[in-house]
PDB file of C-alpha atoms in Angstrom:
ATOM      1  CA  UNK A  70     -10.990  -0.506   1.988  1.00 58.00           C
ATOM      2  CA  UNK A  71      -8.116   0.429   4.280  1.00 86.00           C
ATOM      3  CA  UNK A  72      -5.900   3.314   5.294  1.00 88.00           C
ATOM      4  CA  UNK A  73      -2.149   3.094   4.911  1.00 93.00           C
ATOM      5  CA  UNK A  74       1.012   5.165   5.240  1.00 96.00           C
ATOM      6  CA  UNK A  75       4.659   4.981   4.172  1.00 98.00           C
ATOM      7  CA  UNK A  76       7.460   7.025   5.756  1.00 97.00           C
ATOM      8  CA  UNK A  77      11.079   7.619   4.732  1.00 97.00           C
ATOM      9  CA  UNK A  78      13.352   9.839   6.808  1.00 95.00           C
ATOM     10  CA  UNK A  79      16.991  10.659   7.362  1.00 94.00           C
ATOM     11  CA  UNK A  80      16.481  10.580  11.127  1.00 93.00           C
ATOM     12  CA  UNK A  81      14.597   7.780  12.905  1.00 95.00           C
ATOM     13  CA  UNK A  82      11.077   8.466  14.117  1.00 96.00           C
ATOM     14  CA  UNK A  83       9.314   6.526  16.851  1.00 97.00           C
ATOM     15  CA  UNK A  84       6.343   4.457  15.749  1.00 98.00           C
ATOM     16  CA  UNK A  85       4.262   6.283  18.353  1.00 97.00           C
ATOM     17  CA  UNK A  86       5.165   9.693  16.925  1.00 96.00           C
ATOM     18  CA  UNK A  87       4.364   8.475  13.429  1.00 96.00           C
ATOM     19  CA  UNK A  88       1.302   6.265  13.876  1.00 96.00           C
ATOM     20  CA  UNK A  89      -0.536   6.849  17.165  1.00 95.00           C
ATOM     21  CA  UNK A  90       0.238  10.213  18.764  1.00 93.00           C
ATOM     22  CA  UNK A  91      -0.635  12.917  16.187  1.00 91.00           C
ATOM     23  CA  UNK A  92      -4.227  14.110  15.763  1.00 89.00           C
ATOM     24  CA  UNK A  93      -5.691  12.413  12.709  1.00 87.00           C
ATOM     25  CA  UNK A  94      -3.066   9.656  12.897  1.00 92.00           C
ATOM     26  CA  UNK A  95      -3.364   6.259  11.242  1.00 90.00           C
ATOM     27  CA  UNK A  96      -4.502   4.967  14.639  1.00 88.00           C
ATOM     28  CA  UNK A  97      -7.393   7.437  14.646  1.00 85.00           C
ATOM     29  CA  UNK A  98      -8.205   6.671  11.009  1.00 90.00           C
ATOM     30  CA  UNK A  99      -9.157   3.146  12.055  1.00 86.00           C
ATOM     31  CA  UNK A 100     -12.446   4.488  13.448  1.00 81.00           C
ATOM     32  CA  UNK A 101     -12.647   8.056  12.071  1.00 68.00           C
ATOM     33  CA  UNK A 102     -11.168   8.335   8.563  1.00 74.00           C
ATOM     34  CA  UNK A 103     -11.742  11.746   6.998  1.00 78.00           C
ATOM     35  CA  UNK A 104     -10.929  11.145   3.329  1.00 79.00           C
ATOM     36  CA  UNK A 105     -11.968   7.515   2.853  1.00 74.00           C
ATOM     37  CA  UNK A 106     -14.203   7.130  -0.192  1.00 76.00           C
ATOM     38  CA  UNK A 107     -15.442   3.591   0.498  1.00 76.00           C
ATOM     39  CA  UNK A 108     -16.363   2.239   3.938  1.00 72.00           C
ATOM     40  CA  UNK A 109     -16.502   3.993   7.291  1.00 75.00           C
ATOM     41  CA  UNK A 110     -14.345   1.988   9.712  1.00 70.00           C
ATOM     42  CA  UNK A 111     -11.106  -0.021   9.512  1.00 67.00           C
ATOM     43  CA  UNK A 112     -11.447  -2.528  12.334  1.00 60.00           C
ATOM     44  CA  UNK A 113     -10.421  -5.836  10.709  1.00 74.00           C
ATOM     45  CA  UNK A 114      -6.773  -5.756  11.740  1.00 84.00           C
ATOM     46  CA  UNK A 115      -3.635  -3.671  11.413  1.00 94.00           C
ATOM     47  CA  UNK A 116       0.023  -4.083  10.630  1.00 95.00           C
ATOM     48  CA  UNK A 117       3.300  -2.210  10.957  1.00 98.00           C
ATOM     49  CA  UNK A 118       6.507  -2.904   9.051  1.00 98.00           C
ATOM     50  CA  UNK A 119       9.797  -1.157   9.795  1.00 97.00           C
ATOM     51  CA  UNK A 120      13.483  -1.377   8.943  1.00 96.00           C
ATOM     52  CA  UNK A 121      15.644  -1.874  12.057  1.00 93.00           C
ATOM     53  CA  UNK A 122      19.095  -0.323  12.262  1.00 78.00           C
ATOM     54  CA  UNK A 123      20.829   1.066   9.182  1.00 73.00           C
ATOM     55  CA  UNK A 124      18.318   1.236   6.316  1.00 63.00           C
ATOM     56  CA  UNK A 125      21.124   0.385   3.865  1.00 69.00           C
ATOM     57  CA  UNK A 126      22.339  -2.771   5.590  1.00 75.00           C
ATOM     58  CA  UNK A 127      20.279  -5.055   3.359  1.00 74.00           C
ATOM     59  CA  UNK A 128      18.403  -6.720   6.200  1.00 82.00           C
ATOM     60  CA  UNK A 129      14.752  -7.707   6.066  1.00 92.00           C
ATOM     61  CA  UNK A 130      12.154  -5.415   7.627  1.00 96.00           C
ATOM     62  CA  UNK A 131      10.396  -6.438  10.833  1.00 97.00           C
ATOM     63  CA  UNK A 132       6.620  -6.684  11.126  1.00 97.00           C
ATOM     64  CA  UNK A 133       3.932  -6.589  13.815  1.00 97.00           C
ATOM     65  CA  UNK A 134       0.468  -7.639  12.607  1.00 96.00           C
ATOM     66  CA  UNK A 135      -2.778  -8.358  14.428  1.00 94.00           C
ATOM     67  CA  UNK A 136      -6.226  -9.487  13.288  1.00 89.00           C
ATOM     68  CA  UNK A 137      -8.084  -7.211  15.681  1.00 91.00           C
ATOM     69  CA  UNK A 138      -8.962  -3.518  15.823  1.00 91.00           C
ATOM     70  CA  UNK A 139      -5.865  -1.450  16.484  1.00 92.00           C
ATOM     71  CA  UNK A 140      -7.492   0.199  19.515  1.00 92.00           C
ATOM     72  CA  UNK A 141      -7.936  -3.214  21.177  1.00 93.00           C
ATOM     73  CA  UNK A 142      -4.227  -4.074  21.235  1.00 94.00           C
ATOM     74  CA  UNK A 143      -2.989  -3.317  24.746  1.00 93.00           C
ATOM     75  CA  UNK A 144       0.620  -4.018  23.765  1.00 94.00           C
ATOM     76  CA  UNK A 145       0.679  -1.379  21.039  1.00 95.00           C
ATOM     77  CA  UNK A 146       1.416   1.760  23.120  1.00 95.00           C
ATOM     78  CA  UNK A 147       4.502   0.197  24.716  1.00 96.00           C
ATOM     79  CA  UNK A 148       5.690  -1.264  21.421  1.00 96.00           C
ATOM     80  CA  UNK A 149       5.321   1.931  19.408  1.00 97.00           C
ATOM     81  CA  UNK A 150       7.045   4.016  22.077  1.00 97.00           C
ATOM     82  CA  UNK A 151      10.053   1.681  22.147  1.00 97.00           C
ATOM     83  CA  UNK A 152      10.712   1.288  18.389  1.00 97.00           C
ATOM     84  CA  UNK A 153      12.126   3.888  16.009  1.00 97.00           C
ATOM     85  CA  UNK A 154      12.999   3.605  12.327  1.00 97.00           C
ATOM     86  CA  UNK A 155      13.914   5.644   9.262  1.00 96.00           C
ATOM     87  CA  UNK A 156      11.496   3.666   7.051  1.00 96.00           C
ATOM     88  CA  UNK A 157       8.000   2.449   7.957  1.00 98.00           C
ATOM     89  CA  UNK A 158       4.931   1.076   6.174  1.00 98.00           C
ATOM     90  CA  UNK A 159       1.729   0.614   8.182  1.00 97.00           C
ATOM     91  CA  UNK A 160      -1.944  -0.064   7.512  1.00 93.00           C
ATOM     92  CA  UNK A 161      -5.315  -0.461   9.201  1.00 89.00           C
ATOM     93  CA  UNK A 162      -7.631  -2.922   7.468  1.00 79.00           C
ATOM     94  CA  UNK A 163     -11.229  -3.033   6.316  1.00 72.00           C
ATOM     95  CA  UNK A 164     -11.648  -6.548   4.938  1.00 73.00           C
ATOM     96  CA  UNK A 165     -12.996  -7.322   1.477  1.00 65.00           C
ATOM     97  CA  UNK A 166     -15.992  -9.703   1.682  1.00 67.00           C
ATOM     98  CA  UNK A 167     -14.824 -13.307   1.382  1.00 64.00           C
ATOM     99  CA  UNK A 168     -11.375 -12.646   2.830  1.00 67.00           C
ATOM    100  CA  UNK A 169      -9.955 -14.769   5.595  1.00 67.00           C
ATOM    101  CA  UNK A 170      -9.978 -13.044   9.011  1.00 68.00           C
ATOM    102  CA  UNK A 171      -6.432 -13.845  10.168  1.00 76.00           C
ATOM    103  CA  UNK A 172      -3.118 -12.050  10.485  1.00 84.00           C
ATOM    104  CA  UNK A 173      -1.725 -13.693   7.333  1.00 87.00           C
ATOM    105  CA  UNK A 174      -3.835 -11.402   5.143  1.00 89.00           C
ATOM    106  CA  UNK A 175      -3.037  -8.226   7.087  1.00 92.00           C
ATOM    107  CA  UNK A 176      -0.642  -5.774   5.452  1.00 93.00           C
ATOM    108  CA  UNK A 177       2.182  -5.140   5.204  1.00 97.00           C
ATOM    109  CA  UNK A 178       3.160  -8.161   3.140  1.00 96.00           C
ATOM    110  CA  UNK A 179       6.874  -8.921   2.867  1.00 96.00           C
ATOM    111  CA  UNK A 180       9.367 -10.497   0.487  1.00 94.00           C
ATOM    112  CA  UNK A 181      13.055  -9.870   1.161  1.00 94.00           C
ATOM    113  CA  UNK A 182      13.481  -6.097   1.476  1.00 94.00           C
ATOM    114  CA  UNK A 183      10.031  -5.318   0.099  1.00 97.00           C
ATOM    115  CA  UNK A 184       6.940  -4.303   2.093  1.00 98.00           C
ATOM    116  CA  UNK A 185       3.541  -3.960   0.375  1.00 98.00           C
ATOM    117  CA  UNK A 186       0.047  -2.720   1.184  1.00 97.00           C
ATOM    118  CA  UNK A 187      -3.177  -2.489  -0.830  1.00 96.00           C
ATOM    119  CA  UNK A 188      -5.964  -0.002  -0.117  1.00 94.00           C
ATOM    120  CA  UNK A 189      -8.911  -1.049  -2.239  1.00 93.00           C
ATOM    121  CA  UNK A 190     -10.940  -4.009  -3.450  1.00 93.00           C
ATOM    122  CA  UNK A 191     -11.022  -6.369  -6.427  1.00 94.00           C
ATOM    123  CA  UNK A 192     -14.317  -8.056  -7.196  1.00 92.00           C
ATOM    124  CA  UNK A 193     -14.311 -11.753  -8.161  1.00 91.00           C
ATOM    125  CA  UNK A 194     -10.644 -11.865  -7.186  1.00 88.00           C
ATOM    126  CA  UNK A 195     -10.656 -15.668  -6.992  1.00 85.00           C
ATOM    127  CA  UNK A 196     -10.949 -15.766 -10.810  1.00 88.00           C
ATOM    128  CA  UNK A 197      -8.422 -13.008 -11.399  1.00 90.00           C
ATOM    129  CA  UNK A 198      -5.439 -15.194 -12.448  1.00 88.00           C
ATOM    130  CA  UNK A 199      -7.620 -16.964 -15.035  1.00 86.00           C
ATOM    131  CA  UNK A 200      -8.985 -13.693 -16.398  1.00 90.00           C
ATOM    132  CA  UNK A 201      -5.559 -12.042 -16.541  1.00 90.00           C
ATOM    133  CA  UNK A 202      -4.219 -14.839 -18.707  1.00 84.00           C
ATOM    134  CA  UNK A 203      -0.608 -14.166 -19.807  1.00 79.00           C
ATOM    135  CA  UNK A 204      -0.513 -10.974 -17.715  1.00 74.00           C
ATOM    136  CA  UNK A 205      -0.634 -13.172 -14.597  1.00 74.00           C
ATOM    137  CA  UNK A 206       2.713 -14.691 -15.518  1.00 68.00           C
ATOM    138  CA  UNK A 207       1.474 -18.290 -15.558  1.00 62.00           C
ATOM    139  CA  UNK A 208       0.689 -18.251 -11.858  1.00 71.00           C
ATOM    140  CA  UNK A 209       0.041 -21.764 -10.536  1.00 61.00           C
ATOM    141  CA  UNK A 210      -2.061 -23.302  -7.790  1.00 54.00           C
ATOM    142  CA  UNK A 211       1.158 -23.893  -5.858  1.00 58.00           C
ATOM    143  CA  UNK A 212       1.925 -20.169  -6.054  1.00 67.00           C
ATOM    144  CA  UNK A 213      -1.492 -19.341  -4.641  1.00 63.00           C
ATOM    145  CA  UNK A 214      -1.219 -21.903  -1.856  1.00 57.00           C
ATOM    146  CA  UNK A 215       2.189 -20.502  -0.907  1.00 62.00           C
ATOM    147  CA  UNK A 216       0.840 -16.939  -0.905  1.00 62.00           C
ATOM    148  CA  UNK A 217       0.069 -14.730   2.048  1.00 61.00           C
ATOM    149  CA  UNK A 218      -3.553 -15.777   2.509  1.00 72.00           C
ATOM    150  CA  UNK A 219      -7.067 -15.711   1.121  1.00 80.00           C
ATOM    151  CA  UNK A 220      -7.947 -12.196  -0.005  1.00 89.00           C
ATOM    152  CA  UNK A 221      -7.644  -9.863  -2.973  1.00 91.00           C
ATOM    153  CA  UNK A 222      -4.690  -7.972  -1.467  1.00 93.00           C
ATOM    154  CA  UNK A 223      -2.721 -11.172  -0.883  1.00 91.00           C
ATOM    155  CA  UNK A 224      -3.317 -12.237  -4.476  1.00 92.00           C
ATOM    156  CA  UNK A 225      -2.135  -8.862  -5.783  1.00 95.00           C
ATOM    157  CA  UNK A 226       0.990  -9.242  -3.659  1.00 95.00           C
ATOM    158  CA  UNK A 227       1.627 -12.739  -5.041  1.00 92.00           C
ATOM    159  CA  UNK A 228       1.477 -11.342  -8.576  1.00 93.00           C
ATOM    160  CA  UNK A 229       3.658  -8.333  -7.774  1.00 95.00           C
ATOM    161  CA  UNK A 230       6.244 -10.277  -5.759  1.00 93.00           C
ATOM    162  CA  UNK A 231       6.653 -12.732  -8.646  1.00 90.00           C
ATOM    163  CA  UNK A 232       7.428  -9.843 -10.987  1.00 93.00           C
ATOM    164  CA  UNK A 233       9.895  -8.268  -8.544  1.00 95.00           C
ATOM    165  CA  UNK A 234      11.664 -11.574  -7.863  1.00 92.00           C
ATOM    166  CA  UNK A 235      11.930 -12.135 -11.614  1.00 92.00           C
ATOM    167  CA  UNK A 236      13.924  -8.902 -11.882  1.00 94.00           C
ATOM    168  CA  UNK A 237      11.281  -6.577 -13.330  1.00 95.00           C
ATOM    169  CA  UNK A 238      11.947  -2.908 -12.445  1.00 97.00           C
ATOM    170  CA  UNK A 239       9.703  -2.038  -9.485  1.00 97.00           C
ATOM    171  CA  UNK A 240       8.047   0.992 -11.095  1.00 97.00           C
ATOM    172  CA  UNK A 241       7.233  -1.061 -14.180  1.00 96.00           C
ATOM    173  CA  UNK A 242       5.963  -3.976 -12.089  1.00 96.00           C
ATOM    174  CA  UNK A 243       3.566  -1.800 -10.080  1.00 98.00           C
ATOM    175  CA  UNK A 244       2.263   0.111 -13.116  1.00 97.00           C
ATOM    176  CA  UNK A 245       1.780  -3.042 -15.169  1.00 95.00           C
ATOM    177  CA  UNK A 246      -0.059  -4.819 -12.353  1.00 96.00           C
ATOM    178  CA  UNK A 247      -2.548  -1.968 -11.949  1.00 97.00           C
ATOM    179  CA  UNK A 248      -3.018  -1.698 -15.734  1.00 95.00           C
ATOM    180  CA  UNK A 249      -3.554  -5.427 -16.181  1.00 95.00           C
ATOM    181  CA  UNK A 250      -5.972  -5.832 -13.254  1.00 96.00           C
ATOM    182  CA  UNK A 251      -8.004  -2.741 -14.182  1.00 96.00           C
ATOM    183  CA  UNK A 252      -8.363  -4.051 -17.734  1.00 94.00           C
ATOM    184  CA  UNK A 253     -10.302  -7.116 -16.541  1.00 95.00           C
ATOM    185  CA  UNK A 254     -11.775  -5.561 -13.363  1.00 96.00           C
ATOM    186  CA  UNK A 255     -12.612  -1.952 -14.329  1.00 96.00           C
ATOM    187  CA  UNK A 256     -14.355  -1.370 -10.995  1.00 95.00           C
ATOM    188  CA  UNK A 257     -11.304  -2.443  -8.980  1.00 96.00           C
ATOM    189  CA  UNK A 258      -9.796   0.004  -6.510  1.00 95.00           C
ATOM    190  CA  UNK A 259      -6.032  -0.305  -6.591  1.00 97.00           C
ATOM    191  CA  UNK A 260      -4.204   2.093  -4.293  1.00 97.00           C
ATOM    192  CA  UNK A 261      -0.871   0.320  -3.768  1.00 98.00           C
ATOM    193  CA  UNK A 262       2.134   1.106  -1.551  1.00 98.00           C
ATOM    194  CA  UNK A 263       5.491  -0.615  -2.071  1.00 98.00           C
ATOM    195  CA  UNK A 264       8.772   0.182  -0.310  1.00 98.00           C
ATOM    196  CA  UNK A 265      12.254  -1.271   0.130  1.00 96.00           C
ATOM    197  CA  UNK A 266      13.227   1.245   2.811  1.00 96.00           C
ATOM    198  CA  UNK A 267      14.848   3.598   0.283  1.00 95.00           C
ATOM    199  CA  UNK A 268      12.000   4.333  -2.134  1.00 96.00           C
ATOM    200  CA  UNK A 269       8.218   4.325  -2.018  1.00 98.00           C
ATOM    201  CA  UNK A 270       6.186   3.467  -5.115  1.00 98.00           C
ATOM    202  CA  UNK A 271       2.484   4.250  -4.830  1.00 98.00           C
ATOM    203  CA  UNK A 272      -0.619   4.384  -7.004  1.00 98.00           C
ATOM    204  CA  UNK A 273      -3.864   6.291  -6.668  1.00 97.00           C
ATOM    205  CA  UNK A 274      -6.603   4.318  -8.394  1.00 97.00           C
ATOM    206  CA  UNK A 275      -9.978   4.539  -6.700  1.00 93.00           C
ATOM    207  CA  UNK A 276      -9.438   6.180  -3.305  1.00 93.00           C
ATOM    208  CA  UNK A 277      -7.587   9.067  -1.685  1.00 94.00           C
ATOM    209  CA  UNK A 278      -3.799   9.482  -1.599  1.00 96.00           C
ATOM    210  CA  UNK A 279      -1.628  12.347  -0.317  1.00 96.00           C
ATOM    211  CA  UNK A 280       2.033  13.129   0.244  1.00 97.00           C
ATOM    212  CA  UNK A 281       4.131  15.508   2.327  1.00 96.00           C
ATOM    213  CA  UNK A 282       7.774  16.334   1.574  1.00 93.00           C
ATOM    214  CA  UNK A 283       9.583  18.181   4.359  1.00 89.00           C
ATOM    215  CA  UNK A 284      13.319  18.575   4.985  1.00 88.00           C
ATOM    216  CA  UNK A 285      14.790  15.140   5.588  1.00 88.00           C
ATOM    217  CA  UNK A 286      11.644  13.075   5.228  1.00 93.00           C
ATOM    218  CA  UNK A 287       8.715  12.119   3.007  1.00 96.00           C
ATOM    219  CA  UNK A 288       5.307  10.653   3.791  1.00 96.00           C
ATOM    220  CA  UNK A 289       2.814   9.037   1.403  1.00 97.00           C
ATOM    221  CA  UNK A 290      -0.551   8.290   2.991  1.00 95.00           C
ATOM    222  CA  UNK A 291      -4.227   7.673   2.369  1.00 95.00           C
ATOM    223  CA  UNK A 292      -4.956  10.981   4.054  1.00 93.00           C
ATOM    224  CA  UNK A 293      -3.036  13.830   5.687  1.00 92.00           C
ATOM    225  CA  UNK A 294      -1.772  13.757   9.253  1.00 92.00           C
ATOM    226  CA  UNK A 295      -1.072  17.460   9.838  1.00 87.00           C
ATOM    227  CA  UNK A 296       0.744  16.860  13.134  1.00 84.00           C
ATOM    228  CA  UNK A 297       3.532  15.032  11.306  1.00 88.00           C
ATOM    229  CA  UNK A 298       4.705  18.133   9.441  1.00 85.00           C
ATOM    230  CA  UNK A 299       5.898  21.502  10.658  1.00 76.00           C
ATOM    231  CA  UNK A 300       3.501  23.341   8.373  1.00 74.00           C
ATOM    232  CA  UNK A 301       0.499  21.281   9.377  1.00 73.00           C
ATOM    233  CA  UNK A 302      -2.077  20.542   6.695  1.00 71.00           C
ATOM    234  CA  UNK A 303      -0.390  23.047   4.383  1.00 74.00           C
ATOM    235  CA  UNK A 304       2.531  20.658   3.823  1.00 92.00           C
ATOM    236  CA  UNK A 305       0.272  17.959   2.366  1.00 95.00           C
ATOM    237  CA  UNK A 306      -0.588  17.703  -1.327  1.00 95.00           C
ATOM    238  CA  UNK A 307      -3.251  15.517  -2.870  1.00 96.00           C
ATOM    239  CA  UNK A 308      -2.154  13.095  -5.560  1.00 96.00           C
ATOM    240  CA  UNK A 309      -4.465  13.102  -8.597  1.00 96.00           C
ATOM    241  CA  UNK A 310      -6.587  10.072  -9.412  1.00 96.00           C
ATOM    242  CA  UNK A 311      -4.927   7.748 -11.925  1.00 97.00           C
ATOM    243  CA  UNK A 312      -1.376   8.527 -10.781  1.00 97.00           C
ATOM    244  CA  UNK A 313       1.831   6.638 -10.141  1.00 98.00           C
ATOM    245  CA  UNK A 314       4.176   8.116  -7.520  1.00 97.00           C
ATOM    246  CA  UNK A 315       7.876   7.563  -6.850  1.00 98.00           C
ATOM    247  CA  UNK A 316       9.117   9.022  -3.552  1.00 97.00           C
ATOM    248  CA  UNK A 317      12.563   9.078  -1.986  1.00 96.00           C
ATOM    249  CA  UNK A 318      14.109  11.098   0.822  1.00 94.00           C
ATOM    250  CA  UNK A 319      15.272  13.532  -1.873  1.00 92.00           C
ATOM    251  CA  UNK A 320      11.918  14.239  -3.525  1.00 93.00           C
ATOM    252  CA  UNK A 321       8.630  13.074  -4.988  1.00 96.00           C
ATOM    253  CA  UNK A 322       7.739  12.570  -8.639  1.00 96.00           C
ATOM    254  CA  UNK A 323       4.465  11.498 -10.223  1.00 95.00           C
ATOM    255  CA  UNK A 324       3.130  10.499 -13.619  1.00 96.00           C
ATOM    256  CA  UNK A 325      -0.214   9.332 -14.989  1.00 96.00           C
ATOM    257  CA  UNK A 326      -0.762   5.608 -14.913  1.00 95.00           C
ATOM    258  CA  UNK A 327      -0.591   4.056 -18.388  1.00 85.00           C
ATOM    259  CA  UNK A 328      -3.635   5.050 -20.478  1.00 69.00           C
ATOM    260  CA  UNK A 329      -6.405   2.754 -21.573  1.00 47.00           C
ATOM    261  CA  UNK A 330      -8.661   0.556 -19.469  1.00 42.00           C
ATOM    262  CA  UNK A 331      -6.488   1.183 -16.385  1.00 36.00           C
ATOM    263  CA  UNK A 332      -7.000   4.943 -16.406  1.00 38.00           C
ATOM    264  CA  UNK A 333      -9.806   4.846 -13.838  1.00 41.00           C
ATOM    265  CA  UNK A 334     -12.258   2.607 -11.999  1.00 42.00           C
ATOM    266  CA  UNK A 335     -15.984   2.396 -12.334  1.00 39.00           C
ATOM    267  CA  UNK A 336     -16.805   1.051 -15.801  1.00 37.00           C
ATOM    268  CA  UNK A 337     -18.163  -2.323 -14.683  1.00 38.00           C
ATOM    269  CA  UNK A 338     -16.558  -5.741 -14.665  1.00 38.00           C
ATOM    270  CA  UNK A 339     -15.041  -7.146 -17.832  1.00 37.00           C
ATOM    271  CA  UNK A 340     -16.553 -10.356 -19.082  1.00 35.00           C
ATOM    272  CA  UNK A 341     -15.226 -13.512 -17.452  1.00 35.00           C
ATOM    273  CA  UNK A 342     -12.278 -14.921 -19.355  1.00 37.00           C
ATOM    274  CA  UNK A 343     -11.266 -11.629 -20.981  1.00 38.00           C
ATOM    275  CA  UNK A 344      -7.493 -11.321 -20.971  1.00 40.00           C
ATOM    276  CA  UNK A 345      -5.696  -8.097 -20.202  1.00 38.00           C
ATOM    277  CA  UNK A 346      -3.488  -6.720 -22.951  1.00 37.00           C
ATOM    278  CA  UNK A 347       0.224  -6.763 -22.231  1.00 38.00           C
ATOM    279  CA  UNK A 348       1.129  -3.131 -21.401  1.00 37.00           C
ATOM    280  CA  UNK A 349       4.220  -1.412 -22.666  1.00 39.00           C
ATOM    281  CA  UNK A 350       6.980  -1.081 -20.041  1.00 39.00           C
ATOM    282  CA  UNK A 351       6.909   2.137 -18.041  1.00 40.00           C
ATOM    283  CA  UNK A 352      10.628   2.816 -17.946  1.00 37.00           C
ATOM    284  CA  UNK A 353      10.654   6.257 -16.323  1.00 42.00           C
ATOM    285  CA  UNK A 354       8.523   8.369 -14.066  1.00 42.00           C
ATOM    286  CA  UNK A 355       8.295  11.887 -15.412  1.00 39.00           C
ATOM    287  CA  UNK A 356       7.540  14.908 -13.335  1.00 39.00           C
ATOM    288  CA  UNK A 357       9.183  17.534 -11.220  1.00 37.00           C
ATOM    289  CA  UNK A 358      10.051  17.702  -7.572  1.00 38.00           C
ATOM    290  CA  UNK A 359       7.570  19.847  -5.672  1.00 37.00           C
TER     291      UNK A 359
END
């Protein structure tokens, strides 16, 4: 498992203020997570992605990723103090068994304006494209070789990035990926974060997820960081299991993930070769602003 966080704000925030300075920060969650349901430490790497300058200028986000525990990076304090942004996605990693141990598999992943992180695990992920069948979008060996690296999260990103680059609406693409994977891997844990610097799309499927909406900014994270909000822990709200979340600087909305096999983890692995049904498009996210 992992811990991850996405931030959108009107005003820039320093990476130090967001990720390392507050009590209970993502930095601290690397060795002392409080809400993590699987695993006890996140020491297999970390990554930070941020949008330099004007978040609406269309430029690609920058990234800093390392394949070592976040507390062992002596450059990090100086880096985080010097960089500010209005949109950030960051993660600390606990590797799935069988994953490669290099920076290429460390979130956030990137394609154009998009940044992506996965908190969870997919068993037998090497066979996932075969078992997904048509839901995998005819993914090829060349696609896999060109992907981010050898791990379940990188494979999920390859599948999702293909859908986004093909023009599928992002909310639909995220919901359909979780539905399809959960249909053939019912025990999979699929907490996803996706952002383009203007919106955050997230899922809670198998581990903790929270959000905080305060004037001028929104945070979506694996667990609360009370020091990031004026009201402390009282500003944070837990997102229910089996939810899809759409967050912008103006508000947060949520809806249940599509029903069926994707509604929740824990029912055992589907038989090898079973194909996921093609889900109906999720065209809107219903809900109310908190």
